PDB file of C-alpha atoms in Angstrom:
ATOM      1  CA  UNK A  18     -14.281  -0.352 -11.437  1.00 79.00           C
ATOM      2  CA  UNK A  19     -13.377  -3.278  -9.365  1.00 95.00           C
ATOM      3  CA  UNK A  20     -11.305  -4.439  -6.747  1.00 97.00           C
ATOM      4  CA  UNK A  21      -8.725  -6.228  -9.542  1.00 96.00           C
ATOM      5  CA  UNK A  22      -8.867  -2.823 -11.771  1.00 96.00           C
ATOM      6  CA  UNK A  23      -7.799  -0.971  -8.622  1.00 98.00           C
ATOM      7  CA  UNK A  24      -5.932  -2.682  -7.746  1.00 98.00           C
ATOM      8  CA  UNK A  25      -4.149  -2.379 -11.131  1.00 98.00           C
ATOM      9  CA  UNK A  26      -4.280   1.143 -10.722  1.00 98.00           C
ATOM     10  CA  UNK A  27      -1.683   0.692  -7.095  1.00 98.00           C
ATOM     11  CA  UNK A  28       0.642  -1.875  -9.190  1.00 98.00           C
ATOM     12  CA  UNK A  29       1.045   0.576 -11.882  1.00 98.00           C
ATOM     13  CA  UNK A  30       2.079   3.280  -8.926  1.00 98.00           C
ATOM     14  CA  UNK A  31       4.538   0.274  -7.792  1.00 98.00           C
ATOM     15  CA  UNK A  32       5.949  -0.387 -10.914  1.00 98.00           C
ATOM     16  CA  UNK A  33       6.638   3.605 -11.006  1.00 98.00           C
ATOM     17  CA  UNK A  34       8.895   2.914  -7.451  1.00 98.00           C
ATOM     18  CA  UNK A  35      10.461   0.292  -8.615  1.00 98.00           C
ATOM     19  CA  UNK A  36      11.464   2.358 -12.167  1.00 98.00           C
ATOM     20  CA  UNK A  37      12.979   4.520 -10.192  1.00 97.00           C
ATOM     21  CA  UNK A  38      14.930   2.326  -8.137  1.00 96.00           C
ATOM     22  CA  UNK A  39      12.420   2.197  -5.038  1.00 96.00           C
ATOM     23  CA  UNK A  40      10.455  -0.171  -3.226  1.00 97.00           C
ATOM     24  CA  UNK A  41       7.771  -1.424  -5.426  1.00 98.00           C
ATOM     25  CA  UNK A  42       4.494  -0.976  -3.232  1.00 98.00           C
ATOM     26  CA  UNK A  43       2.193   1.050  -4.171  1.00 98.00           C
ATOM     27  CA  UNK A  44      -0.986   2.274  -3.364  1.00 98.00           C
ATOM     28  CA  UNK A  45      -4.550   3.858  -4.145  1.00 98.00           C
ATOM     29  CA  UNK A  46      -7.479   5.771  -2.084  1.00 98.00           C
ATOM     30  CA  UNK A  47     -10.716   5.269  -3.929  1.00 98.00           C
ATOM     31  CA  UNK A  48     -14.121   6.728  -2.784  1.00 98.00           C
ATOM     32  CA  UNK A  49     -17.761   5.333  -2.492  1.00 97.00           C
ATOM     33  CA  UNK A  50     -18.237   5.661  -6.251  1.00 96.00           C
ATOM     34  CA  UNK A  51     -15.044   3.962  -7.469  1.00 96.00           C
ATOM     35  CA  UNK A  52     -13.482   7.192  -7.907  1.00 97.00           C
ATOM     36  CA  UNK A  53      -9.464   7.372  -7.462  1.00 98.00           C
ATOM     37  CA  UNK A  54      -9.093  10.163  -4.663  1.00 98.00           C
ATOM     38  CA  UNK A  55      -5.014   9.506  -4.102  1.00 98.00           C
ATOM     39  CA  UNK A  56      -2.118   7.911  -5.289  1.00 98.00           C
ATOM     40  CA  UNK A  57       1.478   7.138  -4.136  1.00 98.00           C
ATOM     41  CA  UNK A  58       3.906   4.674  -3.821  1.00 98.00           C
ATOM     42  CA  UNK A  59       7.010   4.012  -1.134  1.00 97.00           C
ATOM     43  CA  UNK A  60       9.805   6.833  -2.238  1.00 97.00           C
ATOM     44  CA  UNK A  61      11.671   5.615   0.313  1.00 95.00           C
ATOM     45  CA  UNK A  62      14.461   5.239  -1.199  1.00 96.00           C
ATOM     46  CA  UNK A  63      14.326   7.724  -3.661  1.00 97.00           C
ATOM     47  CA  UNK A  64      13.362  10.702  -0.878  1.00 96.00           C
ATOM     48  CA  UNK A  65      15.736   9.375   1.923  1.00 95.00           C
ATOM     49  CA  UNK A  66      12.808   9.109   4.344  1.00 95.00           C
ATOM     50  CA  UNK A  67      11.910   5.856   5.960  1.00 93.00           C
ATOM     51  CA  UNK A  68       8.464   6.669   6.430  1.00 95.00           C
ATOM     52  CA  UNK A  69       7.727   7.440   2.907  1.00 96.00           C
ATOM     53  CA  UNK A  70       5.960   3.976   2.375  1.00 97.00           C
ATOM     54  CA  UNK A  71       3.138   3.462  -0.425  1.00 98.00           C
ATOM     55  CA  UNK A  72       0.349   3.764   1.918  1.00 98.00           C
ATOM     56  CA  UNK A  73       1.583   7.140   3.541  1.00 97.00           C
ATOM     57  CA  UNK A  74       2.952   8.648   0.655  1.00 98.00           C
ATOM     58  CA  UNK A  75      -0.919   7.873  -1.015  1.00 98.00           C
ATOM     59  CA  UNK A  76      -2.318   9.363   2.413  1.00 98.00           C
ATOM     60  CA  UNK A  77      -0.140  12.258   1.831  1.00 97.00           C
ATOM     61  CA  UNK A  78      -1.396  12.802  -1.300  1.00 98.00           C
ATOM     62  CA  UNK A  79      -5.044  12.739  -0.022  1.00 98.00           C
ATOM     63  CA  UNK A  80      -4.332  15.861   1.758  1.00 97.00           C
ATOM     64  CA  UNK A  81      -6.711  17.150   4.241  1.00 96.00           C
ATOM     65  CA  UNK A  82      -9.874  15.163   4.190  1.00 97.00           C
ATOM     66  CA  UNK A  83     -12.886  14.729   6.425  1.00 96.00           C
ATOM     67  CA  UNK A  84     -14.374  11.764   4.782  1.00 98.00           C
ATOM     68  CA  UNK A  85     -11.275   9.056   5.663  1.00 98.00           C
ATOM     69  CA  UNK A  86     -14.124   6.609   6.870  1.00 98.00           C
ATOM     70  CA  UNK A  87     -15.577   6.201   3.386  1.00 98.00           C
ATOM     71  CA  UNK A  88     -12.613   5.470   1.904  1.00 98.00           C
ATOM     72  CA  UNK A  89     -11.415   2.203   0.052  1.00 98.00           C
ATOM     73  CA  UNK A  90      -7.235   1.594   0.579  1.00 98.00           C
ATOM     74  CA  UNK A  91      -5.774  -0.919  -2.067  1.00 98.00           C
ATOM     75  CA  UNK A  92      -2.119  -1.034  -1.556  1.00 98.00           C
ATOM     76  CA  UNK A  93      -0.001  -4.030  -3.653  1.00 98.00           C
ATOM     77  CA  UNK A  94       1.121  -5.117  -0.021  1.00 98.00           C
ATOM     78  CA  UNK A  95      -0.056  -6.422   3.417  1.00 98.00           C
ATOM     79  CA  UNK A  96       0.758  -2.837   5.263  1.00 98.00           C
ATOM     80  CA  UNK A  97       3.449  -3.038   7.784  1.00 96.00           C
ATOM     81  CA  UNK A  98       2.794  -1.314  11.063  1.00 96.00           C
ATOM     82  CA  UNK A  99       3.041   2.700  10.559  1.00 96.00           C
ATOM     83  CA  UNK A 100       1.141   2.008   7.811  1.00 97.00           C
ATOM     84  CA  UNK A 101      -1.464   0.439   9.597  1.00 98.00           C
ATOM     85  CA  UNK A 102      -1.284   2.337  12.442  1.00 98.00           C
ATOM     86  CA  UNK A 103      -2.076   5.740  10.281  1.00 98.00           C
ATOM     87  CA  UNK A 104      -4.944   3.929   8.489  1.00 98.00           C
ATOM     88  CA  UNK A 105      -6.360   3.097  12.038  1.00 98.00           C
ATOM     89  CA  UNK A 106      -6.173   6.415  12.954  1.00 98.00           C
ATOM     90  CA  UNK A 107      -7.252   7.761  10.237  1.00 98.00           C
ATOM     91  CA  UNK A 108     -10.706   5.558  10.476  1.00 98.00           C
ATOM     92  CA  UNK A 109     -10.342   4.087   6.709  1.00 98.00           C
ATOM     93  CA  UNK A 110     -12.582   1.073   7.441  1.00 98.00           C
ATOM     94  CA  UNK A 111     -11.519  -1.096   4.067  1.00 98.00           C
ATOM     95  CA  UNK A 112      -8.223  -2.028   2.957  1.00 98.00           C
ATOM     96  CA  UNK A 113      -7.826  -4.240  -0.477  1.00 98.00           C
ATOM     97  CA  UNK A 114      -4.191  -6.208  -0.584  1.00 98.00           C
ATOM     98  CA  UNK A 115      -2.653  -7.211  -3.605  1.00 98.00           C
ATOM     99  CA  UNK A 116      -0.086  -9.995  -1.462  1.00 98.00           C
ATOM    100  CA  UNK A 117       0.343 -10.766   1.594  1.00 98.00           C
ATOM    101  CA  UNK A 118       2.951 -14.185   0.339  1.00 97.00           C
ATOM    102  CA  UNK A 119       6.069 -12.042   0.026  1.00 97.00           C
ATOM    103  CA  UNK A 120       5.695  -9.768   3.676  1.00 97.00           C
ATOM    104  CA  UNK A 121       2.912 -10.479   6.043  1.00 96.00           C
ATOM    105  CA  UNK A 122       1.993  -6.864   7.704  1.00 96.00           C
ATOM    106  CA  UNK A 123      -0.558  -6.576  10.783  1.00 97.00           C
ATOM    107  CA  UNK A 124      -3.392  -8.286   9.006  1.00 98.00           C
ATOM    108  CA  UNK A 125      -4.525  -9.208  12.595  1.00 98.00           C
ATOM    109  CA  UNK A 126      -4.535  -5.833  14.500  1.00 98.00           C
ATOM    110  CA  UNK A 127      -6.412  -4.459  11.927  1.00 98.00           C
ATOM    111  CA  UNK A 128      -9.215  -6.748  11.410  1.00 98.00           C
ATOM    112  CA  UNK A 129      -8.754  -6.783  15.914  1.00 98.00           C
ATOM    113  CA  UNK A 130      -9.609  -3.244  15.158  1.00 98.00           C
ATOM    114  CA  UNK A 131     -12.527  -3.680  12.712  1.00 98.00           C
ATOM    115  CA  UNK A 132     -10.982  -2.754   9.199  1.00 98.00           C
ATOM    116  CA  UNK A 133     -12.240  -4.952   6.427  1.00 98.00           C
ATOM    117  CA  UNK A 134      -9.553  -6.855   4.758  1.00 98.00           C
ATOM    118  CA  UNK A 135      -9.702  -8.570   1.354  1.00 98.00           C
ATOM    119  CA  UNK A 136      -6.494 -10.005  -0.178  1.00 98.00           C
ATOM    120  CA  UNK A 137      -7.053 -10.362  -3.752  1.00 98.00           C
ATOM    121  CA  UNK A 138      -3.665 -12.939  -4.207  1.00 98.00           C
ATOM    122  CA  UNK A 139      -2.890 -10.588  -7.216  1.00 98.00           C
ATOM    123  CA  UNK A 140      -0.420 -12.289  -9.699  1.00 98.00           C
ATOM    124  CA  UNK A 141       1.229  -8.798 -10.575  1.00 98.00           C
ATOM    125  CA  UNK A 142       2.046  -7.895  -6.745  1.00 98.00           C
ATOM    126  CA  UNK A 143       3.596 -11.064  -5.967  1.00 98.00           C
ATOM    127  CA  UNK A 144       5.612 -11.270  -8.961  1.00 98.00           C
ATOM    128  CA  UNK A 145       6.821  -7.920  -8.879  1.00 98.00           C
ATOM    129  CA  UNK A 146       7.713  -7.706  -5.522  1.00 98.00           C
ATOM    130  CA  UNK A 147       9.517 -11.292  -5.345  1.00 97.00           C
ATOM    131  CA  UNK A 148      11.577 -10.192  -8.413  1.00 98.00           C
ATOM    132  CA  UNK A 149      12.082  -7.051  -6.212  1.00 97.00           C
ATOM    133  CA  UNK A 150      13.496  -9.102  -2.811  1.00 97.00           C
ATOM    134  CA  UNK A 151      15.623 -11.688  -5.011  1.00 97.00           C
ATOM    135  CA  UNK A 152      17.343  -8.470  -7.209  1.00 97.00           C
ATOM    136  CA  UNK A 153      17.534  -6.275  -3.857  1.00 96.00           C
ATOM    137  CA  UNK A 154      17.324  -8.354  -0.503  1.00 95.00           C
ATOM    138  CA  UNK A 155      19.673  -5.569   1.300  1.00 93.00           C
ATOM    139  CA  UNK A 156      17.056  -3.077   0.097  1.00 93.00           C
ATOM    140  CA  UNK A 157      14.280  -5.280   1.262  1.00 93.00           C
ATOM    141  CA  UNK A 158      15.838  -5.862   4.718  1.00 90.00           C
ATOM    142  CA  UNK A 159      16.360  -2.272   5.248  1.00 86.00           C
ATOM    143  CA  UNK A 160      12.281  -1.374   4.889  1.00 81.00           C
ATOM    144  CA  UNK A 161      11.472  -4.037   6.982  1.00 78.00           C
ATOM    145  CA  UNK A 162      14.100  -3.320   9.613  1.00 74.00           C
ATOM    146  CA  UNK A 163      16.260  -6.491   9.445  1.00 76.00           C
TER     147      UNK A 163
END
């Protein structure tokens, strides 16, 4: 698979957040073959805990794991950052974002930090989570802390 098909794979986990009334970020851990390890997307709202993003809910799923530093991250948005804070310390040395147009996370102290970044400008992540900010901007403000 490739970086659009898995990323796919962390819209369709957004699109589940946003179904059920969440945040609609989402995310995937792939491994050195393309496999899917982990999926998750921000419950936020839906689990009343503020750090249930995409990124750390996929993490969660991951469970223990001593092979973080092979992994691939694609998450539909530029990680704010706790989320990229835990995949700093977790060592995952790629991250693939859908959009960085609609939020602008700490692109710069992870690529400071030597994490590869690609931003793929994906037409389903910034569509999705504009429609998300214009339906829900007191939402929106509330994640990012405004």
């Amino acid at each position: 698979m490739n970086d659009h098909e898995l990323m796919d794979a962390a819209l369709a986990e957004a699109k589940k957040s946003y179904d059920q009334g969440g945040l609609p970020i989402g995310a995937v851990l792939v491994d050195p073959v393309g496999q899917v390890v982990a999926r998750g997307h921000n419950k936020r709202v839906q689990n009343s805990d503020p750090t249930s993003h995409g990124e750390t809910d996929c993490i969660r799923n991951a469970g223990r794991r001593r092979d973080w530093h092979t992994l691939t991250m694609y998450t539909t948005l530029s990680p704010c950052v706790m989320c990229s804070g835990t995949a700093l310390l977790l060592r995952i040395p790629r991250i693939v974002i859908g959009e960085n147009q609609n939020f602008m996370g700490e692109e710069g102290l992870l690529r400071e930090r030597g994490v590869e970044l690609s931003v793929l400008d994906h037409p389903g992540c910034i569509e999705l989570m504009g429609r998300f900010i214009a339906e829900k901007p007191d939402l929106w403000n509330e994640d990012i802390g405004l």
